[in-house]
């Protein structure tokens, strides 16, 4: 892949812009506990954050019917909405970083969040005016680690992959970016700090480092 000036940044949402992944884990764990399944943090990281699969596969493997699995998913989503409404917070340094980059290049959010949850997260957060567009889970056929989300973002901008950069926090997000032909910065969050990120352009400690990386590309 040839290097070149960056004209657009595609930002992941959960774990990059907002601190929410622990809330998703909590809601999933509570739902599975109702059928006697203990969801460990290690299993959540492996299944959800690395593989991009549903943790409710654990219930299906334990004999739950499809309708029971769907009931668990609905219960998780309701609980996650409740937690988001009161506990979602922006990642430290995000607003100042977005403000520094705003107007210099195009920016978009490319997230696996359902639109309903995304709207709850960003209600009153004040971050959306920095972005040109948002792609939530309903916008594309297959989710990360499949490249569909980032291919759609490329199509929206009309830019070639070498002119765009992705900011992610998870292994599955990195895989999606690379599969779409994009360079990717990784900023591990609380639940992804144990990950390995082969192929990342750089692994950063803070979102505040992003403008300096851009200046050197």
XYZ file of N, CA, C and O in Angstrom:
868
model
N 0.839 -1.195 0.000
C 0.000 0.000 0.000
C 0.877 1.249 0.000
O 1.790 1.388 0.799
N 0.620 2.143 -0.929
C 1.417 3.352 -0.992
C 0.968 4.343 0.072
O -0.207 4.479 0.364
N 1.953 5.023 0.637
C 1.627 6.087 1.571
C 1.182 7.328 0.797
O 1.485 7.496 -0.373
N 0.500 8.206 1.490
C 0.040 9.437 0.870
C -0.628 10.306 1.903
O -0.838 9.887 3.035
N -0.951 11.543 1.540
C -1.609 12.430 2.496
C -2.979 11.902 2.895
O -3.730 11.397 2.052
N -3.293 12.016 4.160
C -4.575 11.548 4.662
C -5.621 12.635 4.455
O -5.452 13.777 4.871
N -6.728 12.258 3.825
C -7.813 13.201 3.553
C -9.077 12.873 4.343
O -10.018 13.668 4.354
N -9.107 11.696 4.981
C -10.285 11.320 5.777
C -9.871 10.369 6.883
O -8.957 9.549 6.706
N -10.532 10.475 8.019
C -10.337 9.546 9.131
C -11.671 8.881 9.444
O -12.700 9.562 9.592
N -11.649 7.561 9.554
C -12.813 6.792 9.969
C -12.586 6.328 11.413
O -11.649 5.568 11.681
N -13.424 6.794 12.315
C -13.285 6.488 13.733
C -14.239 5.382 14.164
O -15.446 5.460 13.895
N -13.722 4.380 14.837
C -14.594 3.474 15.579
C -15.228 4.285 16.716
O -14.733 5.353 17.086
N -16.300 3.769 17.266
C -17.015 4.508 18.317
C -16.699 3.969 19.711
O -16.036 4.620 20.514
N -17.153 2.745 19.984
C -17.051 2.183 21.327
C -15.615 1.796 21.651
O -15.007 0.981 20.955
N -15.070 2.403 22.691
C -13.698 2.145 23.076
C -12.704 3.113 22.473
O -11.557 3.170 22.919
N -13.118 3.870 21.454
C -12.245 4.869 20.823
C -12.720 6.279 21.146
O -11.956 7.115 21.624
N -14.006 6.544 20.879
C -14.579 7.856 21.180
C -15.261 7.882 22.542
O -15.223 8.893 23.252
N -15.914 6.769 22.881
C -16.706 6.712 24.112
C -16.364 5.449 24.896
O -16.056 4.401 24.323
N -16.447 5.566 26.202
C -16.102 4.462 27.105
C -17.368 3.667 27.402
O -18.098 3.950 28.344
N -17.640 2.652 26.578
C -18.897 1.912 26.686
C -18.737 0.397 26.680
O -19.672 -0.312 27.028
N -17.580 -0.109 26.278
C -17.465 -1.553 26.086
C -17.671 -2.333 27.382
O -18.218 -3.440 27.369
N -17.274 -1.754 28.519
C -17.498 -2.435 29.785
C -18.990 -2.516 30.104
O -19.441 -3.448 30.785
N -19.770 -1.560 29.596
C -21.213 -1.586 29.812
C -21.870 -2.689 28.972
O -22.811 -3.355 29.422
N -21.376 -2.877 27.770
C -21.873 -3.950 26.905
C -21.556 -5.310 27.518
O -22.393 -6.222 27.501
N -20.370 -5.427 28.061
C -19.991 -6.656 28.763
C -20.911 -6.889 29.951
O -21.422 -8.005 30.148
N -21.164 -5.863 30.742
C -22.021 -6.009 31.914
C -23.422 -6.460 31.520
O -23.993 -7.377 32.129
N -23.995 -5.822 30.501
C -25.349 -6.178 30.077
C -25.403 -7.602 29.528
O -26.354 -8.350 29.791
N -24.381 -8.004 28.793
C -24.324 -9.368 28.251
C -24.168 -10.386 29.366
O -24.814 -11.448 29.358
N -23.320 -10.077 30.324
C -23.100 -10.986 31.448
C -24.382 -11.175 32.253
O -24.721 -12.299 32.648
N -25.109 -10.082 32.515
C -26.349 -10.173 33.279
C -27.401 -11.003 32.546
O -28.125 -11.790 33.158
N -27.487 -10.840 31.228
C -28.467 -11.609 30.457
C -28.152 -13.097 30.496
O -29.046 -13.932 30.724
N -26.890 -13.458 30.296
C -26.521 -14.875 30.309
C -26.656 -15.487 31.695
O -26.948 -16.687 31.831
N -26.474 -14.684 32.724
C -26.623 -15.202 34.086
C -28.033 -15.690 34.358
O -28.236 -16.579 35.193
N -29.022 -15.156 33.667
C -30.416 -15.579 33.886
C -30.660 -17.009 33.424
O -31.659 -17.614 33.813
N -29.760 -17.558 32.597
C -29.893 -18.959 32.175
C -28.735 -19.796 32.710
O -28.422 -20.860 32.172
N -28.071 -19.278 33.743
C -27.055 -20.046 34.435
C -25.704 -20.091 33.766
O -24.874 -20.956 34.097
N -25.436 -19.170 32.859
C -24.139 -19.128 32.168
C -23.340 -17.952 32.688
O -23.825 -16.813 32.682
N -22.118 -18.218 33.154
C -21.241 -17.161 33.629
C -20.365 -16.684 32.471
O -19.545 -17.443 31.951
N -20.549 -15.437 32.071
C -19.725 -14.851 31.018
C -18.512 -14.195 31.665
O -18.637 -13.207 32.384
N -17.344 -14.756 31.407
C -16.127 -14.167 31.957
C -15.629 -13.055 31.047
O -15.980 -12.987 29.858
N -14.807 -12.193 31.603
C -14.220 -11.127 30.800
C -13.370 -11.705 29.679
O -13.360 -11.195 28.554
N -12.669 -12.814 29.974
C -11.817 -13.443 28.962
C -12.645 -13.956 27.789
O -12.259 -13.795 26.621
N -13.798 -14.591 28.086
C -14.659 -15.090 27.015
C -15.256 -13.942 26.213
O -15.383 -14.030 24.987
N -15.637 -12.864 26.885
C -16.192 -11.707 26.184
C -15.168 -11.114 25.225
O -15.488 -10.797 24.072
N -13.941 -10.965 25.688
C -12.884 -10.415 24.841
C -12.647 -11.325 23.638
O -12.561 -10.862 22.496
N -12.567 -12.638 23.894
C -12.283 -13.581 22.808
C -13.421 -13.622 21.787
O -13.181 -13.517 20.574
N -14.639 -13.762 22.261
C -15.773 -13.964 21.355
C -16.202 -12.666 20.679
O -16.387 -12.617 19.465
N -16.358 -11.614 21.461
C -16.924 -10.374 20.935
C -15.866 -9.458 20.328
O -16.005 -9.011 19.181
N -14.803 -9.168 21.086
C -13.854 -8.149 20.664
C -12.797 -8.663 19.690
O -12.247 -7.878 18.921
N -12.505 -9.961 19.740
C -11.522 -10.510 18.808
C -12.177 -11.141 17.585
O -11.792 -10.896 16.461
N -13.206 -11.980 17.838
C -13.814 -12.732 16.746
C -14.995 -12.013 16.111
O -15.389 -12.340 14.989
N -15.581 -11.043 16.822
C -16.745 -10.350 16.295
C -17.988 -11.222 16.260
O -18.903 -10.997 15.462
N -18.054 -12.217 17.145
C -19.205 -13.118 17.226
C -20.093 -12.727 18.407
O -19.725 -11.907 19.236
N -21.263 -13.360 18.486
C -22.194 -13.098 19.575
C -21.874 -13.982 20.776
O -21.695 -15.203 20.631
N -21.841 -13.389 21.967
C -21.609 -14.185 23.169
C -22.779 -15.114 23.445
O -22.650 -16.058 24.240
N -23.912 -14.902 22.790
C -25.060 -15.783 23.012
C -24.895 -17.131 22.312
O -25.739 -18.018 22.463
N -23.782 -17.288 21.579
C -23.411 -18.623 21.108
C -23.201 -19.565 22.283
O -23.429 -20.775 22.172
N -22.783 -19.002 23.422
C -22.599 -19.827 24.622
C -23.923 -20.433 25.071
O -23.971 -21.577 25.524
N -25.000 -19.653 24.952
C -26.319 -20.170 25.314
C -26.794 -21.208 24.307
O -27.349 -22.245 24.678
N -26.558 -20.936 23.019
C -26.957 -21.891 21.987
C -26.211 -23.204 22.151
O -26.795 -24.294 22.025
N -24.917 -23.106 22.456
C -24.125 -24.321 22.681
C -24.609 -25.087 23.903
O -24.416 -26.299 24.003
N -25.230 -24.372 24.851
C -25.758 -25.008 26.051
C -27.161 -25.544 25.886
O -27.759 -26.016 26.868
N -27.713 -25.454 24.671
C -29.017 -26.041 24.408
C -30.162 -25.051 24.278
O -31.314 -25.455 24.082
N -29.888 -23.766 24.368
C -30.950 -22.769 24.221
C -31.488 -22.777 22.794
O -30.735 -22.942 21.833
N -32.796 -22.611 22.648
C -33.417 -22.560 21.332
C -33.177 -21.197 20.697
O -32.844 -20.226 21.390
N -33.361 -21.095 19.390
C -33.210 -19.776 18.747
C -34.095 -18.702 19.364
O -33.665 -17.558 19.503
N -35.323 -19.045 19.733
C -36.203 -18.048 20.339
C -35.706 -17.643 21.723
O -35.818 -16.469 22.116
N -35.145 -18.576 22.467
C -34.572 -18.240 23.773
C -33.343 -17.341 23.608
O -33.160 -16.385 24.375
N -32.510 -17.637 22.623
C -31.337 -16.795 22.353
C -31.780 -15.389 21.980
O -31.207 -14.396 22.447
N -32.822 -15.288 21.156
C -33.311 -13.966 20.770
C -33.855 -13.214 21.980
O -33.679 -11.995 22.103
N -34.502 -13.939 22.902
C -34.983 -13.308 24.123
C -33.844 -12.774 24.976
O -33.950 -11.684 25.557
N -32.759 -13.536 25.047
C -31.585 -13.074 25.785
C -30.985 -11.830 25.128
O -30.581 -10.892 25.820
N -30.938 -11.829 23.814
C -30.385 -10.677 23.096
C -31.238 -9.430 23.344
O -30.699 -8.329 23.572
N -32.535 -9.597 23.326
C -33.422 -8.456 23.581
C -33.258 -7.940 25.006
O -33.257 -6.723 25.239
N -33.117 -8.868 25.961
C -32.914 -8.458 27.352
C -31.587 -7.717 27.504
O -31.508 -6.701 28.212
N -30.550 -8.216 26.849
C -29.258 -7.536 26.881
C -29.350 -6.136 26.304
O -28.824 -5.180 26.874
N -30.033 -6.016 25.178
C -30.139 -4.709 24.531
C -30.905 -3.705 25.386
O -30.549 -2.524 25.438
N -31.942 -4.167 26.065
C -32.686 -3.276 26.960
C -31.809 -2.810 28.109
O -31.787 -1.625 28.458
N -31.093 -3.747 28.710
C -30.219 -3.400 29.834
C -29.077 -2.492 29.382
O -28.715 -1.530 30.092
N -28.531 -2.765 28.210
C -27.453 -1.929 27.681
C -27.946 -0.501 27.463
O -27.243 0.464 27.782
N -29.154 -0.352 26.964
C -29.731 0.980 26.781
C -29.820 1.722 28.108
O -29.521 2.927 28.191
N -30.237 1.012 29.162
C -30.339 1.635 30.483
C -28.971 2.105 30.968
O -28.838 3.216 31.493
N -27.979 1.265 30.808
C -26.630 1.616 31.266
C -26.060 2.782 30.466
O -25.434 3.690 31.026
N -26.293 2.774 29.164
C -25.782 3.851 28.320
C -26.374 5.201 28.705
O -25.683 6.226 28.682
N -27.648 5.198 29.049
C -28.344 6.447 29.347
C -27.752 7.165 30.551
O -27.856 8.388 30.667
N -27.114 6.408 31.441
C -26.612 7.027 32.676
C -25.096 6.980 32.816
O -24.528 7.780 33.564
N -24.417 6.078 32.088
C -23.000 5.847 32.377
C -22.047 6.033 31.197
O -20.835 5.968 31.385
N -22.559 6.253 29.986
C -21.661 6.446 28.836
C -20.896 7.752 28.986
O -21.473 8.783 29.340
N -19.608 7.714 28.719
C -18.747 8.885 28.844
C -17.797 8.962 27.662
O -17.371 7.935 27.132
N -17.400 10.169 27.245
C -16.371 10.269 26.202
C -15.014 9.842 26.747
O -14.726 10.022 27.935
N -14.198 9.269 25.891
C -12.828 8.931 26.249
C -12.056 10.228 26.495
O -12.223 11.217 25.789
N -11.197 10.205 27.491
C -10.406 11.394 27.823
C -9.569 11.830 26.618
O -8.874 11.023 26.004
N -9.648 13.104 26.294
C -8.865 13.664 25.198
C -9.551 13.643 23.852
O -9.034 14.234 22.884
N -10.717 13.007 23.749
C -11.380 12.875 22.454
C -11.854 14.223 21.922
O -11.594 14.579 20.765
N -12.550 14.987 22.745
C -13.115 16.236 22.229
C -12.024 17.198 21.746
O -12.141 17.788 20.670
N -10.956 17.326 22.504
C -9.887 18.246 22.093
C -9.208 17.760 20.816
O -8.804 18.566 19.962
N -9.079 16.442 20.672
C -8.464 15.887 19.462
C -9.346 16.125 18.245
O -8.862 16.544 17.184
N -10.640 15.860 18.383
C -11.559 16.087 17.266
C -11.603 17.568 16.894
O -11.655 17.919 15.707
N -11.565 18.418 17.884
C -11.597 19.852 17.626
C -10.347 20.283 16.852
O -10.407 21.124 15.950
N -9.212 19.697 17.196
C -7.957 20.042 16.518
C -7.956 19.594 15.057
O -7.326 20.229 14.205
N -8.657 18.497 14.768
C -8.655 17.942 13.416
C -9.812 18.440 12.567
O -9.761 18.365 11.334
N -10.850 18.937 13.208
C -12.069 19.336 12.497
C -11.767 20.416 11.451
O -11.090 21.407 11.740
N -12.261 20.186 10.232
C -12.052 21.148 9.163
C -10.787 20.920 8.359
O -10.643 21.472 7.261
N -9.878 20.113 8.892
C -8.635 19.832 8.182
C -8.783 18.655 7.231
O -8.045 18.526 6.253
N -9.713 17.755 7.537
C -9.949 16.573 6.724
C -11.345 16.049 7.053
O -11.940 16.431 8.061
N -11.855 15.177 6.200
C -13.172 14.591 6.457
C -13.074 13.604 7.613
O -12.046 12.937 7.792
N -14.145 13.493 8.396
C -14.168 12.524 9.497
C -15.531 11.859 9.559
O -16.573 12.501 9.353
N -15.513 10.564 9.863
C -16.743 9.785 9.977
C -16.612 8.790 11.115
O -15.501 8.410 11.506
N -17.749 8.365 11.646
C -17.791 7.290 12.632
C -18.279 6.030 11.930
O -19.310 6.056 11.244
N -17.549 4.937 12.092
C -17.920 3.650 11.515
C -17.999 2.656 12.671
O -16.964 2.225 13.201
N -19.201 2.307 13.078
C -19.397 1.568 14.311
C -20.253 0.328 14.123
O -21.110 0.280 13.232
N -20.040 -0.655 14.992
C -20.878 -1.849 15.022
C -22.098 -1.661 15.924
O -22.921 -2.568 16.048
N -22.219 -0.511 16.550
C -23.361 -0.227 17.421
C -24.650 -0.154 16.614
O -24.674 0.397 15.505
N -25.728 -0.683 17.200
C -27.049 -0.442 16.636
C -27.345 1.050 16.704
O -26.909 1.740 17.625
N -28.121 1.538 15.745
C -28.403 2.970 15.705
C -29.100 3.440 16.985
O -28.814 4.530 17.491
N -29.986 2.606 17.525
C -30.695 2.977 18.757
C -29.699 3.228 19.889
O -29.788 4.233 20.599
N -28.745 2.328 20.055
C -27.744 2.498 21.113
C -26.828 3.686 20.810
O -26.457 4.436 21.720
N -26.487 3.855 19.547
C -25.617 4.969 19.168
C -26.265 6.304 19.530
O -25.596 7.213 20.045
N -27.549 6.420 19.275
C -28.242 7.676 19.580
C -28.279 7.935 21.084
O -28.137 9.089 21.527
N -28.463 6.895 21.879
C -28.439 7.063 23.337
C -27.055 7.524 23.790
O -26.917 8.443 24.598
N -26.022 6.867 23.261
C -24.647 7.208 23.634
C -24.365 8.687 23.385
O -23.796 9.379 24.232
N -24.771 9.179 22.229
C -24.357 10.520 21.811
C -25.362 11.610 22.168
O -25.124 12.778 21.844
N -26.420 11.245 22.851
C -27.379 12.243 23.306
C -26.706 13.157 24.332
O -26.334 12.733 25.418
N -26.494 14.391 23.962
C -25.860 15.336 24.877
C -24.356 15.209 24.979
O -23.730 15.935 25.760
N -23.733 14.311 24.194
C -22.291 14.119 24.272
C -21.527 15.267 23.592
O -20.410 15.591 23.980
N -22.117 15.843 22.554
C -21.506 16.984 21.891
C -20.445 16.658 20.864
O -19.746 17.565 20.389
N -20.312 15.389 20.475
C -19.249 15.006 19.550
C -19.688 14.946 18.086
O -18.864 15.094 17.186
N -20.959 14.715 17.823
C -21.400 14.453 16.451
C -21.159 15.609 15.483
O -20.927 15.358 14.289
N -21.191 16.884 15.903
C -20.927 17.959 14.940
C -19.538 17.913 14.303
O -19.320 18.559 13.272
N -18.631 17.150 14.871
C -17.287 17.049 14.300
C -17.247 16.117 13.082
O -16.229 16.082 12.375
N -18.321 15.360 12.835
C -18.278 14.297 11.834
C -19.147 14.610 10.624
O -20.220 15.202 10.733
N -18.670 14.162 9.463
C -19.396 14.359 8.207
C -20.511 13.334 8.014
O -21.531 13.644 7.389
N -20.307 12.110 8.495
C -21.368 11.103 8.437
C -21.077 10.005 9.452
O -19.964 9.908 10.002
N -22.097 9.182 9.696
C -22.011 8.069 10.638
C -22.576 6.822 9.970
O -23.622 6.879 9.308
N -21.888 5.701 10.120
C -22.398 4.403 9.686
C -22.570 3.523 10.915
O -21.589 3.167 11.569
N -23.824 3.198 11.256
C -24.104 2.275 12.354
C -24.356 0.885 11.782
O -24.313 0.663 10.565
N -24.651 -0.077 12.658
C -24.721 -1.488 12.252
C -25.745 -1.741 11.150
O -25.553 -2.637 10.315
N -26.821 -0.985 11.125
C -27.862 -1.224 10.133
C -27.446 -0.805 8.719
O -28.132 -1.134 7.741
N -26.324 -0.118 8.584
C -25.945 0.483 7.306
C -25.232 -0.471 6.355
O -25.079 -0.150 5.172
N -24.792 -1.638 6.839
C -23.984 -2.510 5.998
C -24.348 -3.964 6.268
O -24.844 -4.317 7.346
N -24.075 -4.872 5.315
C -24.513 -6.270 5.442
C -23.791 -7.056 6.534
O -24.420 -7.762 7.320
N -22.461 -6.975 6.582
C -21.673 -7.769 7.514
C -20.831 -6.852 8.393
O -20.265 -5.870 7.910
N -20.731 -7.198 9.677
C -20.029 -6.343 10.636
C -18.552 -6.717 10.734
O -18.099 -7.729 10.191
N -17.789 -5.888 11.427
C -16.379 -6.157 11.686
C -16.248 -7.523 12.378
O -17.075 -7.847 13.218
N -15.269 -8.341 12.018
C -14.039 -8.056 11.262
C -14.171 -8.089 9.736
O -13.168 -8.017 9.046
N -15.393 -8.220 9.205
C -15.574 -8.140 7.758
C -15.310 -6.708 7.307
O -15.614 -5.751 8.026
N -14.766 -6.523 6.110
C -14.439 -5.171 5.651
C -15.623 -4.328 5.190
O -15.453 -3.147 4.861
N -16.841 -4.891 5.147
C -18.008 -4.151 4.650
C -18.144 -2.741 5.226
O -18.386 -1.785 4.470
N -18.040 -2.556 6.566
C -18.244 -1.203 7.106
C -17.273 -0.180 6.513
O -17.686 0.936 6.163
N -16.019 -0.561 6.391
C -15.035 0.393 5.893
C -15.091 0.537 4.374
O -14.793 1.607 3.835
N -15.488 -0.505 3.674
C -15.701 -0.361 2.232
C -16.841 0.629 1.961
O -16.769 1.431 1.029
N -17.881 0.564 2.780
C -18.990 1.497 2.606
C -18.543 2.921 2.923
O -18.948 3.880 2.247
N -17.711 3.081 3.957
C -17.199 4.413 4.286
C -16.364 4.973 3.136
O -16.472 6.159 2.792
N -15.549 4.126 2.526
C -14.768 4.559 1.364
C -15.679 5.002 0.225
O -15.435 6.020 -0.422
N -16.742 4.235 -0.003
C -17.666 4.587 -1.069
C -18.333 5.931 -0.800
O -18.559 6.725 -1.720
N -18.644 6.199 0.467
C -19.283 7.466 0.825
C -18.362 8.661 0.577
O -18.804 9.735 0.178
N -17.087 8.478 0.824
C -16.147 9.587 0.631
C -15.708 9.722 -0.821
O -15.318 10.810 -1.252
N -15.719 8.615 -1.565
C -15.197 8.628 -2.926
C -13.686 8.690 -2.977
O -13.108 8.950 -4.035
N -13.045 8.413 -1.847
C -11.582 8.484 -1.768
C -10.965 7.098 -1.880
O -11.583 6.096 -1.495
N -9.710 7.008 -2.358
C -9.022 5.719 -2.371
C -8.557 5.349 -0.966
O -8.390 6.220 -0.106
N -8.332 4.069 -0.706
C -7.913 3.649 0.632
C -6.665 4.344 1.145
O -6.563 4.649 2.329
N -5.717 4.632 0.256
C -4.462 5.240 0.711
C -4.647 6.670 1.211
O -3.758 7.216 1.859
N -5.800 7.273 0.928
C -6.063 8.639 1.377
C -6.838 8.676 2.700
O -7.172 9.753 3.184
N -7.098 7.493 3.254
C -7.921 7.412 4.465
C -7.191 6.662 5.571
O -6.306 5.846 5.321
N -7.587 6.936 6.792
C -6.993 6.315 7.966
C -8.103 5.891 8.914
O -9.114 6.586 9.054
N -7.917 4.756 9.564
C -8.880 4.243 10.540
C -8.278 4.352 11.936
O -7.077 4.157 12.125
N -9.128 4.654 12.929
C -8.719 4.609 14.327
C -9.600 3.588 15.029
O -10.826 3.738 15.071
N -8.988 2.544 15.570
C -9.695 1.423 16.189
C -9.102 1.112 17.556
O -8.027 1.623 17.914
N -9.793 0.251 18.302
C -9.265 -0.191 19.592
C -9.204 -1.701 19.712
O -8.632 -2.213 20.676
N -9.786 -2.438 18.765
C -9.900 -3.888 18.920
C -9.251 -4.634 17.765
O -9.033 -4.081 16.672
N -9.006 -5.900 18.000
C -8.422 -6.747 16.964
C -9.369 -6.922 15.783
O -8.949 -6.885 14.625
N -10.649 -7.097 16.065
C -11.589 -7.283 14.960
C -11.731 -6.007 14.134
O -11.879 -6.060 12.922
N -11.654 -4.848 14.790
C -11.703 -3.597 14.050
C -10.490 -3.410 13.169
O -10.596 -2.963 12.010
N -9.320 -3.750 13.696
C -8.088 -3.689 12.906
C -8.178 -4.617 11.703
O -7.810 -4.242 10.582
N -8.678 -5.828 11.906
C -8.811 -6.786 10.809
C -9.729 -6.253 9.722
O -9.459 -6.415 8.524
N -10.818 -5.598 10.123
C -11.760 -5.034 9.149
C -11.094 -3.947 8.324
O -11.268 -3.866 7.099
N -10.328 -3.082 8.994
C -9.643 -1.997 8.292
C -8.630 -2.540 7.295
O -8.587 -2.109 6.130
N -7.805 -3.477 7.740
C -6.777 -4.033 6.867
C -7.414 -4.739 5.669
O -6.951 -4.609 4.530
N -8.505 -5.476 5.917
C -9.180 -6.187 4.833
C -9.767 -5.228 3.802
O -9.947 -5.597 2.631
N -10.055 -3.995 4.221
C -10.560 -2.978 3.300
C -9.427 -2.183 2.645
O -9.679 -1.249 1.888
N -8.176 -2.549 2.960
C -7.029 -1.892 2.353
C -6.633 -0.591 3.017
O -5.930 0.226 2.411
N -7.034 -0.413 4.279
C -6.819 0.851 4.983
C -5.714 0.751 6.023
O -5.563 -0.289 6.689
N -4.971 1.837 6.181
C -4.050 1.944 7.298
C -4.841 2.190 8.583
O -5.871 2.877 8.555
N -4.351 1.666 9.700
C -5.130 1.718 10.934
C -4.242 2.003 12.129
O -3.243 1.317 12.368
N -4.627 3.024 12.891
C -4.050 3.276 14.205
C -4.895 2.547 15.238
O -6.124 2.560 15.157
N -4.252 1.940 16.210
C -4.968 1.247 17.282
C -4.671 1.936 18.604
O -3.514 2.199 18.938
N -5.739 2.233 19.342
C -5.616 2.784 20.691
C -6.340 1.819 21.620
O -7.557 1.909 21.786
N -5.635 0.847 22.208
C -6.316 -0.144 23.043
C -7.068 0.512 24.201
O -6.589 1.465 24.818
N -8.260 -0.016 24.465
C -9.061 0.451 25.599
C -8.956 -0.567 26.721
O -8.211 -1.545 26.623
N -9.720 -0.368 27.781
C -9.610 -1.236 28.950
C -9.717 -2.712 28.630
O -8.906 -3.520 29.080
N -10.714 -3.106 27.826
C -10.942 -4.518 27.542
C -10.112 -5.040 26.378
O -10.113 -6.239 26.115
N -9.392 -4.178 25.682
C -8.596 -4.651 24.542
C -7.096 -4.498 24.755
O -6.317 -4.752 23.836
N -6.698 -4.099 25.943
C -5.268 -3.861 26.186
C -4.430 -5.130 26.099
O -3.219 -5.058 25.880
N -5.068 -6.280 26.268
C -4.316 -7.539 26.196
C -4.177 -8.044 24.767
O -3.563 -9.086 24.531
N -4.729 -7.315 23.807
C -4.716 -7.783 22.423
C -3.372 -7.628 21.740
O -2.459 -6.952 22.227
N -3.258 -8.283 20.604
C -2.103 -8.106 19.728
C -2.616 -7.509 18.420
O -3.705 -7.858 17.966
N -1.841 -6.628 17.818
C -2.348 -5.848 16.701
C -1.384 -5.853 15.521
O -0.880 -4.815 15.101
N -1.109 -7.049 14.962
C -0.211 -7.122 13.808
C -0.807 -6.391 12.617
O -1.990 -6.510 12.322
N 0.019 -5.631 11.942
C -0.429 -4.901 10.769
C -0.890 -3.489 11.044
O -1.159 -2.729 10.108
N -0.991 -3.103 12.331
C -1.387 -1.732 12.653
C -0.296 -0.760 12.222
O 0.897 -1.062 12.322
N -0.705 0.401 11.754
C 0.265 1.449 11.427
C 1.038 1.856 12.666
O 2.251 2.071 12.625
N 0.325 1.958 13.792
C 0.941 2.248 15.086
C -0.055 1.879 16.163
O -1.263 1.889 15.942
N 0.463 1.540 17.340
C -0.366 1.313 18.520
C -0.079 2.458 19.485
O 1.062 2.636 19.930
N -1.096 3.244 19.788
C -0.940 4.460 20.577
C -1.441 4.252 22.001
O -2.229 3.358 22.273
N -1.000 5.123 22.883
C -1.439 5.083 24.269
C -2.635 5.991 24.513
O -3.389 5.793 25.461
N -2.803 7.011 23.664
C -3.860 7.997 23.881
C -4.332 8.557 22.550
O -3.552 8.686 21.595
N -5.609 8.922 22.506
C -6.159 9.562 21.313
C -5.469 10.899 21.042
O -5.440 11.371 19.899
N -4.896 11.487 22.051
C -4.202 12.761 21.871
C -2.983 12.648 20.951
O -2.471 13.656 20.471
N -2.509 11.426 20.710
C -1.346 11.226 19.842
C -1.702 11.249 18.353
O -0.810 11.331 17.515
N -2.984 11.167 18.031
C -3.394 11.033 16.623
C -2.935 12.214 15.765
O -2.376 12.017 14.683
N -3.116 13.484 16.172
C -2.678 14.593 15.317
C -1.182 14.560 14.995
O -0.785 14.871 13.857
N -0.364 14.155 15.946
C 1.073 14.086 15.698
C 1.405 12.994 14.688
O 2.283 13.179 13.838
N 0.719 11.871 14.783
C 0.935 10.803 13.798
C 0.555 11.288 12.409
O 1.279 11.070 11.424
N -0.579 11.967 12.303
C -1.015 12.495 11.007
C 0.014 13.462 10.436
O 0.265 13.468 9.227
N 0.593 14.288 11.286
C 1.565 15.281 10.828
C 2.799 14.627 10.231
O 3.499 15.239 9.413
N 3.071 13.395 10.622
C 4.271 12.700 10.155
C 4.013 11.755 8.978
O 4.938 11.115 8.498
N 2.765 11.680 8.538
C 2.460 10.791 7.416
C 2.694 11.505 6.082
O 2.465 12.710 5.981
